[in-house]
Coordinates of C-alpha atoms in Angstrom, one line a residue:
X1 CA -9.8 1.6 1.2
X2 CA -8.8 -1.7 -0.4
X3 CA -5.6 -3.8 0.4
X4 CA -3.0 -2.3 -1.2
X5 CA -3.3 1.1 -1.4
X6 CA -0.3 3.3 -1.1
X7 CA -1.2 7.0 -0.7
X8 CA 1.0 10.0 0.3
X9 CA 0.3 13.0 2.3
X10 CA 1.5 16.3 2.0
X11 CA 1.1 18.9 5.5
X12 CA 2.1 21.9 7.0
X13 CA 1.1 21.4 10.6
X14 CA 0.2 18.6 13.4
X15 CA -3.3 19.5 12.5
X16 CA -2.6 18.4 8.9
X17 CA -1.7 15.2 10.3
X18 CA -4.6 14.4 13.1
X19 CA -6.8 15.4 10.7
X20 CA -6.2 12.2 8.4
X21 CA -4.5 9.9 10.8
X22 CA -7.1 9.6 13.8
X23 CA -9.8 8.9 11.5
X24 CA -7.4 6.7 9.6
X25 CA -6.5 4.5 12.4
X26 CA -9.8 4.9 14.1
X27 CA -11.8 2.9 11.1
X28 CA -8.6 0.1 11.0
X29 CA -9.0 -0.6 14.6
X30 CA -13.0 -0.7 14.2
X31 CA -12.0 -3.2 11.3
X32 CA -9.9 -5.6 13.5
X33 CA -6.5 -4.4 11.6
X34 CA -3.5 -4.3 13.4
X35 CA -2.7 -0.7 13.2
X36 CA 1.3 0.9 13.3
X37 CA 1.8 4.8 14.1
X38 CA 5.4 5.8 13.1
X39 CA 5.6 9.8 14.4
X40 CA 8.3 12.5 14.0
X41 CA 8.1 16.1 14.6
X42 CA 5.5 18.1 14.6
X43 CA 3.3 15.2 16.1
X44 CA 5.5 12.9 18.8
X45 CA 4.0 9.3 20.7
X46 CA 2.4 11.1 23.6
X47 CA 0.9 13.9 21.4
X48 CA -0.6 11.3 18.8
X49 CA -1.8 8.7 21.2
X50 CA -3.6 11.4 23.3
X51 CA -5.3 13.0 19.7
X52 CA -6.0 8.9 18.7
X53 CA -7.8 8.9 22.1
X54 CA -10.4 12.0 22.0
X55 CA -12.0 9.8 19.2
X56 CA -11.3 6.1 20.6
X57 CA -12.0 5.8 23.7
X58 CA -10.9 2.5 24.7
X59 CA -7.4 3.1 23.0
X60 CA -6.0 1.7 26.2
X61 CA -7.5 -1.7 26.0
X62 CA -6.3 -2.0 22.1
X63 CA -3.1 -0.9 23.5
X64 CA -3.0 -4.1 25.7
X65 CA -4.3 -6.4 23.5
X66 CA -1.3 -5.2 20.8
X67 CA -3.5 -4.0 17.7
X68 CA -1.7 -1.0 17.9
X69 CA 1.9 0.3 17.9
X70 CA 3.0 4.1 18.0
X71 CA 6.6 4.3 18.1
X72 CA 9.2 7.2 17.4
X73 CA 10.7 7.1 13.8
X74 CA 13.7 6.1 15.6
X75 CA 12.3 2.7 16.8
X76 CA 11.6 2.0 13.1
X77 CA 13.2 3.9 10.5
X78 CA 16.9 4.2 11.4
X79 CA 17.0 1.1 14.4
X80 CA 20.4 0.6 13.4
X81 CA 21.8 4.1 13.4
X82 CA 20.8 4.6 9.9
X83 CA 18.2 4.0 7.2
X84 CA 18.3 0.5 6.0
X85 CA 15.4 0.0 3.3
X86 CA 15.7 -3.8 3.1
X87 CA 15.6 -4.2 6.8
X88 CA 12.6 -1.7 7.1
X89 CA 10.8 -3.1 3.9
X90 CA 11.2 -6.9 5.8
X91 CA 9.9 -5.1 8.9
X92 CA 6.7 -4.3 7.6
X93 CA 6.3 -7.7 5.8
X94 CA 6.9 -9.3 9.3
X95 CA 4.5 -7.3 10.8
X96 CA 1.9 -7.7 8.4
X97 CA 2.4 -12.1 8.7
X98 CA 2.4 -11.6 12.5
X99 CA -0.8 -9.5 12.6
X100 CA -2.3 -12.6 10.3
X101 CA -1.5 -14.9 12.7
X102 CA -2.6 -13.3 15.6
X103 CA -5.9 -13.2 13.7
X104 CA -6.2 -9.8 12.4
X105 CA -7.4 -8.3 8.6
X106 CA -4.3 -7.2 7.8
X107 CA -1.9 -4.0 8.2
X108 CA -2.5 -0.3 8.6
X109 CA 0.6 2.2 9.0
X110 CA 1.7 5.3 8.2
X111 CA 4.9 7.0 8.7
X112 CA 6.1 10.6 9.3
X113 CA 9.1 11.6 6.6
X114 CA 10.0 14.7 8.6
X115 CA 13.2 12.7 10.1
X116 CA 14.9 12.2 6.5
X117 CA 17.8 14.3 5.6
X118 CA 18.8 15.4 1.9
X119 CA 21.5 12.4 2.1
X120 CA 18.7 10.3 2.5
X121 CA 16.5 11.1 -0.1
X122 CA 17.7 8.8 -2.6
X123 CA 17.5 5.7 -0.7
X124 CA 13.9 6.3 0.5
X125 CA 12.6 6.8 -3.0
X126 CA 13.6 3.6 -3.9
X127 CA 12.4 2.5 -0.6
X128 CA 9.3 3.8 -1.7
X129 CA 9.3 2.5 -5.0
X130 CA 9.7 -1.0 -3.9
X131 CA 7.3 -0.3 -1.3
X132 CA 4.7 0.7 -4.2
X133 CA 5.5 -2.5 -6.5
X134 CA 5.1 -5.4 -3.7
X135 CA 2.2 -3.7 -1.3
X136 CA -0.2 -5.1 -3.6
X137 CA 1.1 -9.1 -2.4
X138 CA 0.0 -7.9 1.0
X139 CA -3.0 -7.2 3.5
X140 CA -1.6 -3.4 3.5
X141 CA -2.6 0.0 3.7
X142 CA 0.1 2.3 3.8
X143 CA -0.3 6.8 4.6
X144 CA 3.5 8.0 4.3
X145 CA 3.5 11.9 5.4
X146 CA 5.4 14.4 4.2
X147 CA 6.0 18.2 5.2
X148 CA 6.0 20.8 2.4
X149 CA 8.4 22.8 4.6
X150 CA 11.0 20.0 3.7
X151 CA 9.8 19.0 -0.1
X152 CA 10.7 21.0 -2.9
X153 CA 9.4 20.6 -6.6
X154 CA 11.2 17.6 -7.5
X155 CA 10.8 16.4 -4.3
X156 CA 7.1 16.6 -4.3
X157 CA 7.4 15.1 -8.0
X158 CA 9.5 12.0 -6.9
X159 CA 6.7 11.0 -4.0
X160 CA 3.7 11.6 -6.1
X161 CA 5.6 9.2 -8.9
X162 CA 5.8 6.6 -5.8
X163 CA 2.0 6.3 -4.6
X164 CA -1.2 5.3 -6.4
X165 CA -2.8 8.5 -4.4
X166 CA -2.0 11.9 -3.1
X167 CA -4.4 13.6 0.0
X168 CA -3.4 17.5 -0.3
X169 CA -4.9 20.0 1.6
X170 CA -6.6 22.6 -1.0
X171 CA -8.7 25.7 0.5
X172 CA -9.7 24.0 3.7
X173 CA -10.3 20.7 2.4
X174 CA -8.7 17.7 1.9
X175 CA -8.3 16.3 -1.3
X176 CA -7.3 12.6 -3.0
X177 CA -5.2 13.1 -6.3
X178 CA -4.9 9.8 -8.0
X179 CA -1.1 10.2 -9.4
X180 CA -1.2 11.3 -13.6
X181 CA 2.0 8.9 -14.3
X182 CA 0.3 5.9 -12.8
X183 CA -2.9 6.9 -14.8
X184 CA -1.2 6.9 -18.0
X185 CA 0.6 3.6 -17.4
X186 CA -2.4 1.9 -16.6
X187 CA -4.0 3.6 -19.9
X188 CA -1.1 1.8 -21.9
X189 CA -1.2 -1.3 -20.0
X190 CA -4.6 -1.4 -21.0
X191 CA -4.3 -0.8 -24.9
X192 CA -1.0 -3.3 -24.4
X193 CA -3.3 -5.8 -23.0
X194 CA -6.7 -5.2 -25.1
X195 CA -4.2 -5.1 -28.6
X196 CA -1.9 -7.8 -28.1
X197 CA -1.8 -10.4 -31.1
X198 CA -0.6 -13.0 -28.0
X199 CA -3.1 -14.6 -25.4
X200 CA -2.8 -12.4 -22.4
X201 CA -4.5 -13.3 -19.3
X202 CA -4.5 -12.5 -15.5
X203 CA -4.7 -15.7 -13.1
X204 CA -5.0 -16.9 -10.1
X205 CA -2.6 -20.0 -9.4
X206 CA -5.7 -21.8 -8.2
X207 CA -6.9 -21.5 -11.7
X208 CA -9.5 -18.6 -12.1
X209 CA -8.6 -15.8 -14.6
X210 CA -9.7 -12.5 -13.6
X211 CA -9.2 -11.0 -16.7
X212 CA -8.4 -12.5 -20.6
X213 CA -7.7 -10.5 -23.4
X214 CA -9.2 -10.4 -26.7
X215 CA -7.5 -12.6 -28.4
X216 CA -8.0 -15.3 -26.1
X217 CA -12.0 -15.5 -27.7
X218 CA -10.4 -14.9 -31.4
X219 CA -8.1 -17.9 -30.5
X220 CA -10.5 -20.3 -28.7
X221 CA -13.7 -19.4 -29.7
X222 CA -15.3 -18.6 -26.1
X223 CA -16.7 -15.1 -24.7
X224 CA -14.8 -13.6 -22.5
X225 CA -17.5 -14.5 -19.8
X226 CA -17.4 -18.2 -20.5
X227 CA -13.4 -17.9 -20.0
X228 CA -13.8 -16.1 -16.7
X229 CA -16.2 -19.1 -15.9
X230 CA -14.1 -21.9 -16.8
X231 CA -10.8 -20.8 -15.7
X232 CA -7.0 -22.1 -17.5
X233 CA -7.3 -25.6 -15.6
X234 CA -10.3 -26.6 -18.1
X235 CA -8.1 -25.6 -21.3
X236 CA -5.6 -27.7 -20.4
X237 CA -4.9 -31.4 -21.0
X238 CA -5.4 -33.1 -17.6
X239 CA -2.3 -34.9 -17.9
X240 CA -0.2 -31.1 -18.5
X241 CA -2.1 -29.4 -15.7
X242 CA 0.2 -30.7 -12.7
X243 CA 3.5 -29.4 -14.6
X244 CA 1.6 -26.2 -15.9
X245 CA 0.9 -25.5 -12.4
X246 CA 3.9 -25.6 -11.2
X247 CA 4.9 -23.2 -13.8
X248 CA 2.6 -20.9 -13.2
X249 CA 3.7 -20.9 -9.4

């Protein structure tokens, strides 16, 4: 699973849950990733550290060395009495720098929804939605669960719209939707990209482009492949590429 990747998951029961999870946290401690278990009902602390433990043995001694949190959604979520989703959003982003430092990958978490009331809802959508359009910056992987006792239809719509991927259980077996809005943008983001009359390109600010559009060959004469090998620096008058730079930042 790469860095970035936001998926949801939809359960009925704590089975539902330790089905995907252990696996799921297993593979990010094997993977030296610092690893964050927020739990609600139907799967507390003691319940999901003793399921983690059938299949990782030496749970304890990751435990010790911090790689792994599992707190209660109330040690997270609502800290302050209440769901904040600035202070929750920053809370992940400090993890994730603090895991860097403390020289692991990156950041696996998930969290259990089951805790939100309808005066909620709102607010964690566009929690989510933020949480969808910056995880990509970051050394993340996020799983955020959610009960299909507690979702209805528009629910269901408005967390699928918020996650690149969807596990649903279907006749026994799990299964990984990729979301059909996202799909679709990406589809016209494509034909934006590949159509454009304007030189449209996708940098790095070190100066390689990792993709170029069309018109960028039409324009300057070079294959796409020879662009990709050069990079913007070279197509720029030395004395501009300081200030373009710093634009580009």
């Amino acid at each position: 699973v790469p860095w970035g990747t936001h998926l949801c998951q939809f359960y009925h029961t704590k089975r539902d849950l330790i089905d995907i999870l252990v696996p799921y946290f297993k593979a990010g401690l094997e993977n030296n990733e610092f690893c964050m278990w927020i739990t609600a009902e139907p799967l507390g602390v003691e319940e999901a550290k003793a399921s983690l433990k059938k299949k990782v043995r030496n749970l304890d001694d990751y435990i010790k060395k911090g790689q792994i949190e599992i707190l209660e959604y109330s040690q997270w979520y609502i800290k302050s009495g209440k769901f904040d989703s600035d202070s929750v959003l920053q809370g992940w982003v400090e993890k994730e720098e603090q895991a860097l430092k403390k020289g692991f990958n990156g950041l696996r978490l998930t969290g259990n929804t089951f805790w939100l009331e309808k005066k909620d809802w709102k607010d964690f959508t566009e929690y989510e939605a933020a949480v969808d359009s910056v995880i990509g910056n970051y050394r993340m992987i996020a799983i955020c669960s959610y009960s299909l006792e507690k979702c209805g239809a528009s629910n269901v719509i408005d967390v699928v719209s918020n996650h690149k991927y969807s596990l649903i259980r279907k006749e026994g077996k799990w299964e990984l939707v990729e979301s059909a809005a996202r799909i679709q943008a990406e589809e016209e983001f494509k034909d934006i990209f590949n159509l454009s009359p304007d030189m449209v390109a996708v940098y790095t600010t070190e100066g390689k482009f990792l993709k170029v559009n069309p018109t960028w060959e039409k324009v300057l004469g070079y294959t796409q492949k020879e662009l990709l090998d050069l990079g913007w620096t070279k197509l720029v008058h030395p004395d501009d590429v300081e200030k373009t730079n710093k634009e580009v930042e």
